[in-house]
XYZ file of C-alpha atoms in Angstrom:
784
model
C -0.779 17.582 38.939
C -3.480 19.942 37.512
C -2.647 23.422 38.977
C -6.424 23.993 39.813
C -6.475 20.699 41.843
C -3.009 21.523 43.536
C -4.458 24.966 44.517
C -7.096 23.131 46.347
C -4.524 20.967 48.019
C -5.785 17.612 46.482
C -2.128 16.557 46.419
C -2.197 16.538 50.301
C -5.274 14.435 50.216
C -3.659 11.760 47.692
C -0.424 11.918 50.207
C -2.843 10.834 53.163
C -4.267 8.078 50.972
C -0.932 6.832 50.070
C 0.029 6.484 53.663
C -3.017 4.080 54.006
C -1.623 1.798 51.164
C 0.459 -1.219 52.037
C 3.185 -1.417 49.254
C 5.054 0.753 46.896
C 3.002 0.382 43.613
C -0.361 0.853 45.445
C 1.265 4.006 46.970
C 2.292 5.189 43.824
C -1.118 4.686 42.118
C -2.710 6.287 44.837
C -0.536 9.486 44.482
C -1.361 9.537 40.826
C -5.232 9.097 41.472
C -7.377 11.253 38.990
C -10.826 12.226 39.231
C -13.512 11.020 36.571
C -16.032 13.194 35.151
C -19.198 11.322 34.580
C -21.907 10.466 37.087
C -21.930 6.650 36.303
C -18.112 6.547 36.834
C -18.054 8.572 39.981
C -20.966 6.473 41.535
C -19.006 3.232 40.388
C -15.865 4.272 42.418
C -17.789 5.410 45.232
C -19.783 2.186 45.450
C -16.472 0.322 45.456
C -15.123 2.619 48.473
C -18.341 2.086 50.262
C -18.279 -1.666 49.873
C -14.581 -1.528 51.114
C -15.743 0.543 54.100
C -18.572 -1.803 55.038
C -16.193 -4.850 54.708
C -13.596 -3.364 56.963
C -16.380 -2.313 59.550
C -17.390 -5.951 59.626
C -14.170 -7.889 59.207
C -11.282 -5.560 59.390
C -8.809 -4.554 56.855
C -7.638 -7.481 54.939
C -3.553 -8.258 55.171
C -2.016 -7.333 51.941
C 1.524 -8.655 53.067
C 4.598 -7.335 51.073
C 4.174 -8.093 47.478
C 6.421 -6.612 44.863
C 6.226 -6.071 41.147
C 7.682 -9.065 39.619
C 6.454 -8.550 35.951
C 9.947 -8.028 34.415
C 11.294 -11.258 36.140
C 8.309 -13.364 34.999
C 8.452 -12.023 31.454
C 12.147 -13.072 31.542
C 11.092 -16.429 32.943
C 8.372 -16.763 30.302
C 11.107 -16.207 27.692
C 13.171 -18.908 29.300
C 15.668 -17.461 31.402
C 16.252 -18.666 34.860
C 15.532 -16.558 37.879
C 17.535 -16.274 41.098
C 16.290 -17.583 44.548
C 15.425 -13.954 45.729
C 13.104 -13.249 42.631
C 11.357 -16.727 43.076
C 10.841 -15.885 46.748
C 9.052 -12.754 45.833
C 7.087 -14.534 43.322
C 6.188 -16.869 46.182
C 5.110 -13.880 48.342
C 2.961 -12.589 45.691
C 1.126 -16.034 45.359
C 0.728 -16.228 49.352
C -0.817 -12.676 49.223
C -3.022 -13.649 46.314
C -4.282 -16.844 47.970
C -4.813 -15.362 51.329
C -6.996 -12.383 50.070
C -9.123 -14.811 47.890
C -9.587 -16.792 51.020
C -10.462 -13.717 53.120
C -13.107 -12.616 50.663
C -14.705 -16.194 50.497
C -14.747 -16.518 54.357
C -15.991 -12.870 54.916
C -19.442 -12.560 53.538
C -21.663 -14.220 51.131
C -23.497 -11.135 49.921
C -22.323 -9.768 46.555
C -20.201 -6.858 46.313
C -18.915 -4.400 43.776
C -15.230 -5.653 44.676
C -15.775 -9.259 43.801
C -14.768 -8.560 40.146
C -11.245 -7.676 41.542
C -11.230 -10.675 44.010
C -12.438 -13.044 41.278
C -9.646 -12.024 39.066
C -7.160 -13.140 41.821
C -5.638 -16.410 40.430
C -3.897 -18.250 43.136
C -1.497 -21.198 42.327
C -0.984 -22.857 45.523
C 1.174 -25.685 43.598
C 3.766 -23.344 42.495
C 3.635 -21.320 45.809
C 4.334 -24.552 47.709
C 7.137 -25.510 45.165
C 8.911 -22.402 45.792
C 8.470 -22.279 49.330
C 9.432 -25.942 49.756
C 12.673 -25.619 47.736
C 14.025 -22.164 48.879
C 14.463 -21.499 52.526
C 16.117 -18.127 52.173
C 17.881 -15.996 49.558
C 21.014 -18.004 49.838
C 19.732 -21.240 50.918
C 18.029 -24.179 48.926
C 16.247 -26.814 51.024
C 17.105 -30.581 51.016
C 13.538 -31.110 49.830
C 13.837 -29.400 46.785
C 14.858 -32.701 44.967
C 15.832 -36.236 45.939
C 19.067 -35.861 43.881
C 20.082 -32.824 45.961
C 19.348 -34.465 49.002
C 21.559 -37.597 47.985
C 24.456 -35.315 47.149
C 24.299 -33.522 50.345
C 24.202 -36.464 52.405
C 27.433 -37.748 50.344
C 28.991 -34.294 51.015
C 28.326 -34.664 54.886
C 29.897 -38.157 54.704
C 33.076 -37.185 52.906
C 33.438 -34.189 55.192
C 32.953 -36.390 58.131
C 35.781 -38.524 56.837
C 38.135 -35.737 56.315
C 37.625 -34.341 59.647
C 38.363 -37.575 61.357
C 41.718 -37.863 59.596
C 42.473 -34.045 60.384
C 41.424 -34.680 64.041
C 43.888 -37.404 64.536
C 46.630 -35.051 63.299
C 45.455 -32.252 65.553
C 45.388 -34.460 68.422
C 48.623 -36.454 67.589
C 51.499 -35.777 69.935
C 53.889 -36.296 66.994
C 52.246 -33.484 64.797
C 50.640 -31.217 67.206
C 53.990 -29.636 67.962
C 54.214 -28.390 64.411
C 50.730 -26.777 64.536
C 50.152 -23.057 64.979
C 46.822 -24.004 66.379
C 45.087 -27.094 67.083
C 42.110 -26.303 64.796
C 40.840 -27.550 61.453
C 39.814 -24.733 58.785
C 39.157 -24.571 55.115
C 40.797 -22.765 52.272
C 38.954 -22.738 48.625
C 36.522 -25.388 50.089
C 39.310 -27.802 51.221
C 39.975 -28.775 54.581
C 43.552 -27.828 55.869
C 45.490 -27.165 59.249
C 47.482 -24.253 60.194
C 51.217 -25.283 60.547
C 54.171 -23.108 61.588
C 56.191 -21.778 58.568
C 59.359 -23.244 59.735
C 57.921 -26.731 60.132
C 56.210 -26.796 56.810
C 58.084 -29.967 55.777
C 57.123 -31.887 58.995
C 53.552 -32.478 57.841
C 53.514 -34.264 54.384
C 50.917 -32.581 52.242
C 49.866 -29.624 49.856
C 50.250 -25.849 50.703
C 47.161 -23.885 49.820
C 47.607 -20.507 51.549
C 49.857 -18.337 53.769
C 48.913 -15.914 56.560
C 49.370 -12.323 56.150
C 52.557 -12.484 58.535
C 53.869 -15.322 56.632
C 54.240 -17.305 59.876
C 51.554 -19.786 59.207
C 50.916 -22.005 56.238
C 47.744 -23.833 55.536
C 48.608 -27.377 54.689
C 46.188 -30.083 53.098
C 47.792 -33.537 54.754
C 48.025 -36.283 52.132
C 45.536 -38.241 53.924
C 42.502 -35.991 53.137
C 43.406 -35.226 49.558
C 40.957 -37.723 48.170
C 38.441 -36.988 50.599
C 38.573 -33.012 49.612
C 38.571 -34.173 46.017
C 35.465 -35.847 46.478
C 33.787 -33.186 48.299
C 34.796 -30.597 45.352
C 33.277 -32.936 42.900
C 30.110 -33.359 44.974
C 29.942 -29.566 45.321
C 30.031 -29.143 41.675
C 27.069 -31.663 41.328
C 25.273 -29.794 43.962
C 25.480 -26.440 41.999
C 24.484 -28.044 38.879
C 21.251 -29.651 40.724
C 20.469 -26.250 42.420
C 20.646 -24.685 38.997
C 18.403 -27.256 37.410
C 15.982 -26.626 40.313
C 15.770 -22.932 39.880
C 15.486 -23.115 36.165
C 12.681 -25.662 36.687
C 10.804 -23.274 39.220
C 11.459 -20.378 36.847
C 9.987 -22.314 33.727
C 6.838 -22.969 36.162
C 6.532 -19.386 36.924
C 6.924 -18.361 33.419
C 4.226 -20.486 32.477
C 1.883 -18.673 34.799
C 3.229 -15.068 34.116
C 0.162 -13.752 32.744
C -2.280 -14.842 35.607
C 0.289 -13.582 38.226
C 0.991 -10.331 36.627
C -2.998 -9.667 36.256
C -3.509 -10.836 39.733
C -0.859 -8.295 41.071
C -2.574 -5.561 39.231
C -5.843 -6.519 40.968
C -3.766 -6.402 44.469
C -2.937 -2.977 43.520
C -6.470 -1.858 42.761
C -7.740 -3.762 46.020
C -5.158 -2.278 47.946
C -5.979 1.461 46.811
C -9.691 0.893 47.402
C -9.288 -0.450 51.018
C -6.972 2.404 51.587
C -9.834 4.892 50.653
C -12.113 2.900 52.992
C -9.593 3.261 55.735
C -9.181 6.933 55.052
C -13.026 7.222 55.238
C -12.720 5.868 58.709
C -10.044 8.395 59.682
C -12.080 11.172 58.422
C -15.363 10.041 59.644
C -16.504 10.499 55.949
C -19.744 9.362 54.236
C -20.813 8.466 50.749
C -22.532 11.399 49.367
C -25.468 11.590 46.502
C -24.165 12.285 43.168
C -25.778 14.192 40.499
C -24.645 15.949 37.252
C -26.834 18.814 37.538
C -24.617 21.055 39.022
C -26.273 20.914 42.487
C -24.324 21.093 45.583
C -25.747 20.540 49.093
C -23.012 19.772 51.651
C -24.277 19.326 55.349
C -21.907 19.885 58.203
C -18.991 19.688 55.786
C -15.490 19.754 57.241
C -12.256 20.597 55.379
C -10.106 17.333 55.685
C -6.834 18.899 56.184
C -7.805 20.833 59.343
C -7.664 18.995 62.519
C -10.983 17.385 62.951
C -11.192 18.458 66.698
C -10.737 22.066 65.701
C -12.595 22.409 62.276
C -16.017 24.018 62.329
C -18.585 22.161 60.087
C -20.265 24.461 57.560
C -23.593 23.930 55.246
C -23.030 24.927 51.560
C -25.583 24.880 49.022
C -25.001 25.835 45.245
C -26.503 25.379 41.917
C -30.173 24.978 42.723
C -32.018 28.356 43.849
C -28.994 30.223 42.907
C -25.663 29.554 40.673
C -23.395 32.248 42.183
C -22.604 32.471 45.861
C -20.877 35.689 47.002
C -19.033 35.213 50.474
C -18.141 38.088 52.347
C -16.558 38.926 55.903
C -13.406 39.716 57.570
C -10.050 38.380 56.958
C -9.199 35.009 58.638
C -12.899 34.297 59.030
C -12.764 31.157 57.038
C -13.993 32.657 53.527
C -11.173 30.742 51.610
C -11.724 27.520 53.624
C -15.366 27.586 52.536
C -14.075 27.881 48.877
C -11.597 24.959 49.261
C -13.893 22.869 51.042
C -16.403 23.114 48.343
C -13.701 22.273 45.465
C -11.870 19.756 47.581
C -14.680 17.720 48.645
C -16.040 17.864 44.944
C -12.775 16.326 43.808
C -12.594 13.902 46.478
C -15.944 12.456 45.418
C -15.115 12.590 41.771
C -12.034 10.521 42.667
C -13.927 7.738 44.549
C -13.135 9.091 47.966
C -15.862 9.390 50.529
C -16.201 13.018 52.078
C -16.131 14.292 55.639
C -19.685 15.862 55.898
C -23.158 14.869 57.070
C -25.551 12.214 55.767
C -27.696 13.021 52.809
C -25.175 15.417 51.282
C -25.139 15.858 47.763
C -22.282 16.655 45.392
C -22.158 17.190 41.515
C -19.941 16.006 38.948
C -18.336 18.589 36.938
C -16.239 18.531 33.702
C -13.869 21.133 35.027
C -12.942 22.659 38.308
C -11.519 26.164 37.816
C -9.820 27.852 40.672
C -8.040 31.075 41.367
C -7.073 30.972 45.140
C -3.761 32.168 46.827
C -0.929 34.670 46.052
C 0.107 34.252 42.500
C 2.642 37.024 42.251
C 5.655 36.127 40.065
C 8.737 37.974 40.016
C 10.247 35.866 37.238
C 7.465 36.419 34.968
C 7.231 40.242 36.206
C 3.392 39.917 37.207
C 2.189 41.640 40.167
C -0.380 40.106 42.273
C -3.209 41.708 40.365
C -1.863 40.640 37.005
C -1.186 37.156 38.170
C -4.931 36.902 39.498
C -6.168 38.480 36.253
C -4.038 36.030 33.986
C -5.876 33.199 35.850
C -9.175 34.917 35.604
C -8.915 35.202 31.812
C -8.025 31.451 31.430
C -10.916 30.516 33.664
C -13.323 32.917 31.428
C -11.988 30.844 28.314
C -12.699 27.355 29.740
C -16.056 27.954 31.950
C -19.099 26.221 30.812
C -22.379 25.210 32.403
C -20.537 21.878 33.340
C -17.794 23.921 35.327
C -17.381 24.789 38.937
C -15.504 28.138 39.397
C -13.895 29.138 42.583
C -12.442 32.615 42.872
C -10.920 34.115 46.048
C -10.803 37.931 46.522
C -12.051 38.918 42.988
C -10.823 42.115 41.788
C -8.318 42.664 44.671
C -4.910 44.206 44.223
C -6.101 47.369 42.321
C -8.252 50.474 42.650
C -11.303 49.543 44.843
C -13.809 51.302 42.478
C -12.417 49.833 39.171
C -11.721 46.410 40.955
C -15.351 46.190 42.211
C -16.766 47.002 38.716
C -14.461 44.765 37.049
C -15.554 41.880 39.457
C -19.163 42.464 38.780
C -18.472 42.363 35.076
C -16.578 39.013 35.374
C -19.232 37.361 37.546
C -21.977 38.461 35.093
C -20.001 36.783 32.254
C -19.291 33.599 33.999
C -23.045 33.473 35.275
C -24.235 34.068 31.467
C -22.131 31.051 30.552
C -24.082 28.954 33.095
C -21.082 28.010 35.428
C -21.517 27.299 39.242
C -19.507 30.091 41.024
C -18.433 30.574 44.401
C -16.307 33.598 45.133
C -15.017 35.725 48.055
C -14.742 39.625 48.240
C -14.651 42.728 50.446
C -16.591 44.874 47.979
C -19.600 46.376 49.079
C -20.875 46.462 45.266
C -20.653 42.699 45.094
C -22.837 42.704 48.113
C -25.368 44.802 46.458
C -24.931 42.952 43.061
C -25.787 39.710 44.993
C -28.935 41.226 46.675
C -30.390 42.779 43.391
C -29.633 40.104 40.910
C -31.469 37.018 40.421
C -29.829 33.682 40.686
C -27.033 35.276 42.986
C -26.959 34.715 46.718
C -25.028 36.436 49.469
C -23.032 34.547 52.195
C -20.834 35.563 54.935
C -18.582 34.063 57.647
C -19.642 35.050 61.154
C -17.326 36.856 63.151
C -17.637 37.819 66.853
C -16.683 41.435 67.403
C -16.558 40.965 71.185
C -13.900 38.328 71.218
C -12.336 39.653 67.952
C -12.477 35.926 66.868
C -14.194 34.430 63.630
C -16.693 31.626 64.430
C -15.892 30.092 61.106
C -19.735 29.540 60.584
C -20.903 30.026 57.053
C -24.327 31.923 56.835
C -25.857 31.793 53.377
C -28.579 34.576 52.550
C -26.890 37.565 54.669
C -24.058 39.654 53.411
C -21.331 40.039 55.799
C -19.257 42.999 57.228
C -15.592 43.842 57.160
C -15.897 44.981 60.754
C -12.726 47.043 60.444
C -13.852 49.821 62.594
C -15.107 47.363 65.411
C -11.962 45.382 65.196
C -9.772 48.611 65.241
C -11.420 49.852 68.279
C -11.186 46.827 70.052
C -7.642 46.691 69.393
C -7.148 50.214 70.916
C -7.363 52.666 67.970
C -8.463 55.936 69.501
C -12.060 56.900 68.905
C -11.498 60.193 67.243
C -9.668 58.340 64.363
C -12.454 55.954 64.038
C -15.187 58.606 64.253
C -13.250 60.700 61.326
C -12.821 57.361 59.280
C -16.748 56.874 59.639
C -17.355 60.339 58.374
C -15.231 59.846 55.357
C -17.185 56.819 54.492
C -20.105 57.809 52.096
C -23.569 58.104 53.444
C -24.809 55.596 50.927
C -22.178 53.032 52.289
C -22.960 53.844 56.012
C -26.840 53.184 55.255
C -25.907 49.918 53.368
C -23.584 48.716 56.489
C -26.216 49.782 58.932
C -28.921 47.743 57.098
C -26.566 44.696 57.106
C -25.901 45.284 60.822
C -29.660 45.311 61.573
C -30.156 42.332 59.398
C -27.234 40.473 61.261
C -28.960 41.490 64.672
C -32.242 40.020 63.654
C -30.575 37.041 62.193
C -28.926 36.334 65.472
C -32.089 36.947 67.502
C -33.918 34.531 65.148
C -31.099 31.952 65.436
C -31.356 32.269 69.344
C -34.965 31.726 69.226
C -34.647 28.653 66.953
C -31.979 27.283 69.189
C -34.229 27.447 72.149
C -37.255 26.033 69.907
C -34.963 23.100 69.075
C -33.793 22.679 72.651
C -37.385 22.513 73.738
C -38.287 20.111 71.182
C -35.328 17.863 71.724
C -36.402 18.060 75.545
C -40.035 17.233 74.615
C -38.536 14.252 72.584
C -36.409 12.850 75.320
C -39.379 13.141 77.788
C -41.563 11.239 75.170
C -38.968 8.644 74.753
C -38.704 8.345 78.690
C -42.470 8.201 78.932
C -42.610 5.548 76.244
C -39.788 3.637 77.990
C -41.788 3.711 81.435
C -45.007 2.480 79.575
C -43.105 -0.269 77.859
C -41.309 -1.268 80.974
C -44.885 -1.386 82.820
C -46.218 -3.500 80.057
C -43.320 -5.949 80.421
C -43.786 -5.973 84.201
C -47.458 -6.748 83.768
C -46.817 -9.326 81.495
C -44.542 -11.021 83.835
C -46.857 -10.564 86.635
C -49.709 -12.080 84.500
C -47.436 -15.050 83.514
C -46.342 -15.447 87.253
C -50.152 -15.436 88.168
C -50.833 -18.146 85.505
C -48.125 -20.351 86.683
C -49.208 -19.940 90.314
C -52.839 -20.711 89.376
C -51.741 -23.752 87.825
C -49.421 -24.700 90.857
C -52.647 -24.160 93.335
C -54.840 -25.986 90.898
C -52.651 -29.239 90.801
C -51.981 -28.924 94.618
C -55.756 -28.711 95.140
C -56.622 -31.523 92.767
C -54.016 -33.751 94.810
C -55.518 -32.679 97.950
C -59.011 -33.390 96.715
C -58.037 -36.826 95.542
C -56.448 -37.595 98.821
C -59.927 -36.722 100.559
C -61.872 -38.925 98.291
C -59.529 -41.705 98.900
C -59.983 -41.206 102.663
C -63.859 -40.993 102.156
C -63.719 -44.166 100.138
C -61.741 -46.020 102.882
C -64.215 -44.738 105.581
C -67.069 -45.872 103.392
C -65.598 -49.219 103.328
C -65.328 -49.276 107.235
C -69.089 -48.079 107.266
C -68.344 -45.828 110.229
C -66.748 -42.356 110.739
C -65.714 -41.069 114.235
C -66.280 -37.497 115.252
C -62.471 -36.856 115.128
C -62.104 -38.220 111.622
C -65.208 -35.791 110.566
C -63.280 -32.884 112.035
C -60.041 -33.669 110.306
C -61.952 -34.107 107.039
C -63.823 -30.972 107.379
C -60.488 -29.103 108.322
C -58.809 -30.688 105.185
C -61.667 -29.370 103.038
C -61.482 -25.821 104.651
C -57.796 -25.710 104.001
C -58.228 -27.030 100.341
C -60.711 -24.157 99.793
C -58.626 -21.520 101.131
C -55.632 -22.741 99.229
C -57.707 -23.001 95.976
C -58.898 -19.322 96.311
C -55.770 -17.219 96.268
C -57.200 -14.077 95.142
C -56.472 -11.118 97.393
C -59.429 -9.068 98.361
C -60.125 -5.725 97.213
C -59.793 -3.020 99.776
C -63.225 -3.707 101.451
C -65.483 -0.584 102.029
C -67.902 -0.440 104.725
C -71.129 -2.166 103.703
C -74.455 -2.548 105.625
C -77.032 -4.720 103.795
C -80.530 -3.247 103.576
C -81.846 -6.407 105.349
C -80.126 -9.559 106.886
C -78.650 -12.004 104.265
C -80.947 -15.190 103.953
C -80.673 -18.514 101.912
C -81.533 -18.088 98.289
C -80.531 -14.452 98.204
C -78.558 -13.236 95.028
C -75.451 -11.694 95.983
C -72.304 -10.235 94.501
C -68.782 -11.460 95.866
C -67.314 -8.027 96.024
C -63.419 -8.928 95.734
C -64.077 -11.025 92.452
C -66.727 -9.223 91.067
C -68.905 -12.325 90.716
C -72.726 -12.896 91.130
C -73.533 -16.066 93.359
C -76.492 -17.414 95.424
C -76.478 -18.135 98.892
C -76.969 -21.742 99.851
C -76.408 -21.601 103.758
C -75.226 -19.154 106.300
C -73.036 -19.547 109.203
C -73.873 -16.917 111.822
C -71.332 -17.962 114.269
C -68.000 -17.308 111.911
C -69.785 -14.772 109.930
C -69.545 -16.783 106.640
C -72.010 -18.025 103.901
C -71.737 -21.151 101.560
C -72.577 -19.793 98.185
C -72.829 -21.083 94.497
C -71.173 -19.024 91.626
C -71.836 -20.790 88.442
C -70.762 -24.390 88.882
C -68.677 -23.423 91.661
C -69.560 -23.731 95.544
C -67.319 -21.836 97.873
C -67.356 -20.396 101.496
C -67.257 -16.549 101.634
C -67.418 -14.091 104.623
C -70.570 -12.101 104.794
C -68.553 -8.821 104.816
C -67.501 -9.659 101.275
C -70.992 -9.949 99.988
C -73.415 -7.319 98.493
C -76.948 -7.879 98.084
C -78.077 -7.818 94.580
C -81.612 -6.405 93.467
C -84.339 -9.141 93.613
C -84.506 -11.280 90.678
C -86.868 -14.126 90.068
C -85.384 -17.205 91.531
C -84.016 -19.852 89.077
C -84.139 -23.325 90.267
C -83.243 -26.498 88.700
C -86.221 -28.781 88.027
C -84.927 -31.766 90.059
C -88.402 -32.841 91.251
C -88.303 -36.566 91.552
C -92.134 -36.440 90.625
C -92.734 -38.070 87.130
C -95.598 -36.030 85.941
C -94.678 -33.593 83.062
C -95.009 -29.991 84.157
C -96.443 -27.474 81.678
C -94.089 -25.223 79.847
C -95.616 -22.202 81.755
C -94.699 -23.790 84.972
C -91.237 -24.635 84.027
C -88.074 -22.320 84.635
C -85.376 -22.435 81.851
C -82.187 -23.914 83.351
C -78.884 -25.489 81.764
C -77.586 -27.270 84.715
C -78.940 -30.205 87.072
C -76.813 -31.139 90.115
C -77.168 -34.833 91.266
C -74.185 -35.125 93.664
C -75.044 -37.154 96.765
C -77.750 -38.930 94.992
C -78.104 -42.702 94.301
C -77.817 -43.779 90.685
C -81.583 -44.326 90.052
C -82.410 -40.844 91.865
C -79.562 -39.145 89.493
C -81.080 -40.848 86.348
C -84.719 -39.756 87.277
C -83.596 -36.004 87.764
C -81.247 -36.156 84.644
C -84.247 -37.431 82.554
C -86.692 -34.750 84.032
C -83.894 -32.095 83.170
C -83.504 -33.367 79.649
C -87.314 -33.167 79.060
C -87.365 -29.631 80.374
C -84.527 -28.844 77.977
C -86.267 -30.044 74.995
C -89.568 -28.202 75.897
C -87.664 -25.031 76.533
C -85.648 -25.328 73.280
C -82.243 -25.692 75.315
C -79.509 -26.904 73.289
C -76.964 -27.714 76.058
C -77.355 -29.210 79.542
C -74.646 -29.569 82.141
C -75.067 -32.554 84.678
C -72.866 -31.900 87.891
C -72.306 -35.441 89.362
C -68.843 -34.952 91.033
C -65.785 -37.040 90.666
C -66.050 -39.415 93.699
C -65.521 -42.933 92.637
C -66.810 -42.464 89.219
C -69.650 -44.838 89.627
C -72.449 -42.201 89.447
C -70.746 -40.584 86.270
C -70.687 -44.094 84.623
C -74.181 -44.971 85.315
C -75.321 -41.413 84.081
C -73.364 -41.583 80.893
C -74.730 -45.251 80.238
C -78.019 -43.575 80.322
C -77.191 -40.783 78.263
C -75.940 -43.284 75.413
C -79.457 -44.771 75.054
C -81.484 -41.530 75.383
C -83.266 -40.545 72.026
C -82.968 -36.768 72.579
C -79.143 -36.688 73.373
C -77.060 -35.871 70.311
C -73.656 -36.037 72.136
C -72.040 -35.620 75.550
C -68.567 -35.295 76.947
C -66.581 -34.399 80.148
C -66.077 -30.967 81.172
C -62.877 -29.101 80.351
C -60.434 -27.222 82.770
C -62.655 -24.219 84.034
C -66.079 -26.131 83.309
C -65.558 -28.570 86.258
C -63.262 -30.966 84.599
C -64.344 -34.898 85.296
C -66.839 -33.697 87.751
C -69.448 -32.774 85.175
C -70.999 -34.139 81.972
C -72.002 -31.636 79.226
C -74.773 -32.981 76.737
C -75.737 -31.539 73.438
C -79.562 -31.824 73.079
C -80.935 -32.620 69.681
């Protein structure tokens, strides 16, 4: 592996990726994964990983089984060679995995994916797969179903074996021969059935001796009665072997004919397994797909080093390459400076290799031609190099290779030699790298480099925060602020005496002290501002939560109101239906009583009670909270009043002083209302319906405009006269619509009125009222 990549521990990331792979060749490919160096290739690899990540999230990781590389065996078969049962079984397993993966993709999602080219290049061969699986049961067992000939041969072998066993069973159970046997068992030697006979009795059982026991006390004799059967079995075994060889050769030939497609499909299996391993690794790391550019701009949000325990790692924000191309990170040892360097380089390498990176959404990474690194102790006794020499050798190599397409990461630049010379050398090296246009991130303890970052355009300071009170680093990277080494504070905290620390502080130059004091003041101001920012963010978050809570309450109230309105509608429909039924019942009773031509007082009382009950049921509106109201004068018939609880104007038709109620008309509706629920309106000119039965035509000045005529309770002749007068009145007053209130009753009055309307020259059209207009109890006319 490239030494720069290894210095960033990229090999350990590849080992993690290899553990996510399912079989050896995919694991080997994962371990040799290399980054690409163009934006297009990087985006293509990341897109494949992201698509695998999405598929895993929706449908889980597909099963890759245990495929093996059968390229050599397939090429041999392609050349005409026969394969063993184990080799054919492995080919069959590969075909099964190829088919199952293709089926998984077809069943998973209809949407196009960048992985489809890999899935489409998987070439299933179910015929060959089933042929192999039907023919071969295990590495050392061929199925009877492999061919009819093999099945027939094995049937004959079983028959011959059965005959031989029958003969030997008789010998074993015979009282004449059993006394010569060592054991009453039947065994085999060289594929032939024999019986164990005591050595001294070998002549007592005629037959062929095939073997002798190790002790010499037992001989294995093939009795003459089973010689022919054993010969038949031997011949059949030879035929069986020939048939098996033929079957294996035939399967090998079929596999050879498909060698190219199987080998190509296997390579796609490897590629897919590595891509899905990348997706699984992304889930393990809680990684995201970064935005990719080739401008050298890095903007990592909440980046986490993937090799540090995710429960302990502190996320850092790192930017480089836009407002500045050189970031100088300072701070105490073990504060996280080197981790910041490695995080930048390692996440860049991962993205360029198609791996999602552990950081926040909207993070951006750049593609570089070269990533050049000098991190760690490079001291080499064998090469007679000190630490400084080793680092300087690496730095010289970096200077030769660096360009504007390079990312340079240097840890403790200029360390290991005289501080004054080392600092000067470090500044000169950074200036040279900056001139070449490289994007540079380095760590240092030198105050000169902090000053260089403050005074040079395109260079920025950064520091790793350190808590002096606890003597522990917070591992937070703060960009824009130089860091302190905190050597005096740490030493004092650890117990170094004050006089030594004071003496050391006096030995430090006044300029260095002033610089450190300035840094300390900046740090204090930063902490104060950060605290205020945190408080502001907390307040903003609290306000946001409260706003969301208020919105939730409002939405809940709206939903409840809608439910109540719907419930009210349903209740109104129920009441309307019930009232209609009750009204029809009363009308039926009236009709029956009319037929009888008489009505008792008791029946009138019942009828009135039913009507009152129906009115109360049909008016379910709950009264408003009634305020104390005293009318300016007593109510009288004809007064214009307001029905308080429903905010509706009406006219008093009659007053019942006994029960404190009034019978009023609101529009076309007549109802009974309590006097306490009425409010007296201001006096208005009384509008009355011209229902006079006088046939003389009134003048236009004498007529009051009206759109209604009520003829309920009248005979047909009287009603027609009133309707005719109302129509004439409407024509003179230019009224376009007239409502005739005739009631439902038996329908006779309605029929007579409508019959008259059909012949009237001033009537354009007429219809029955709709729900809310009076239904079938009114007829609405349109005047020409």
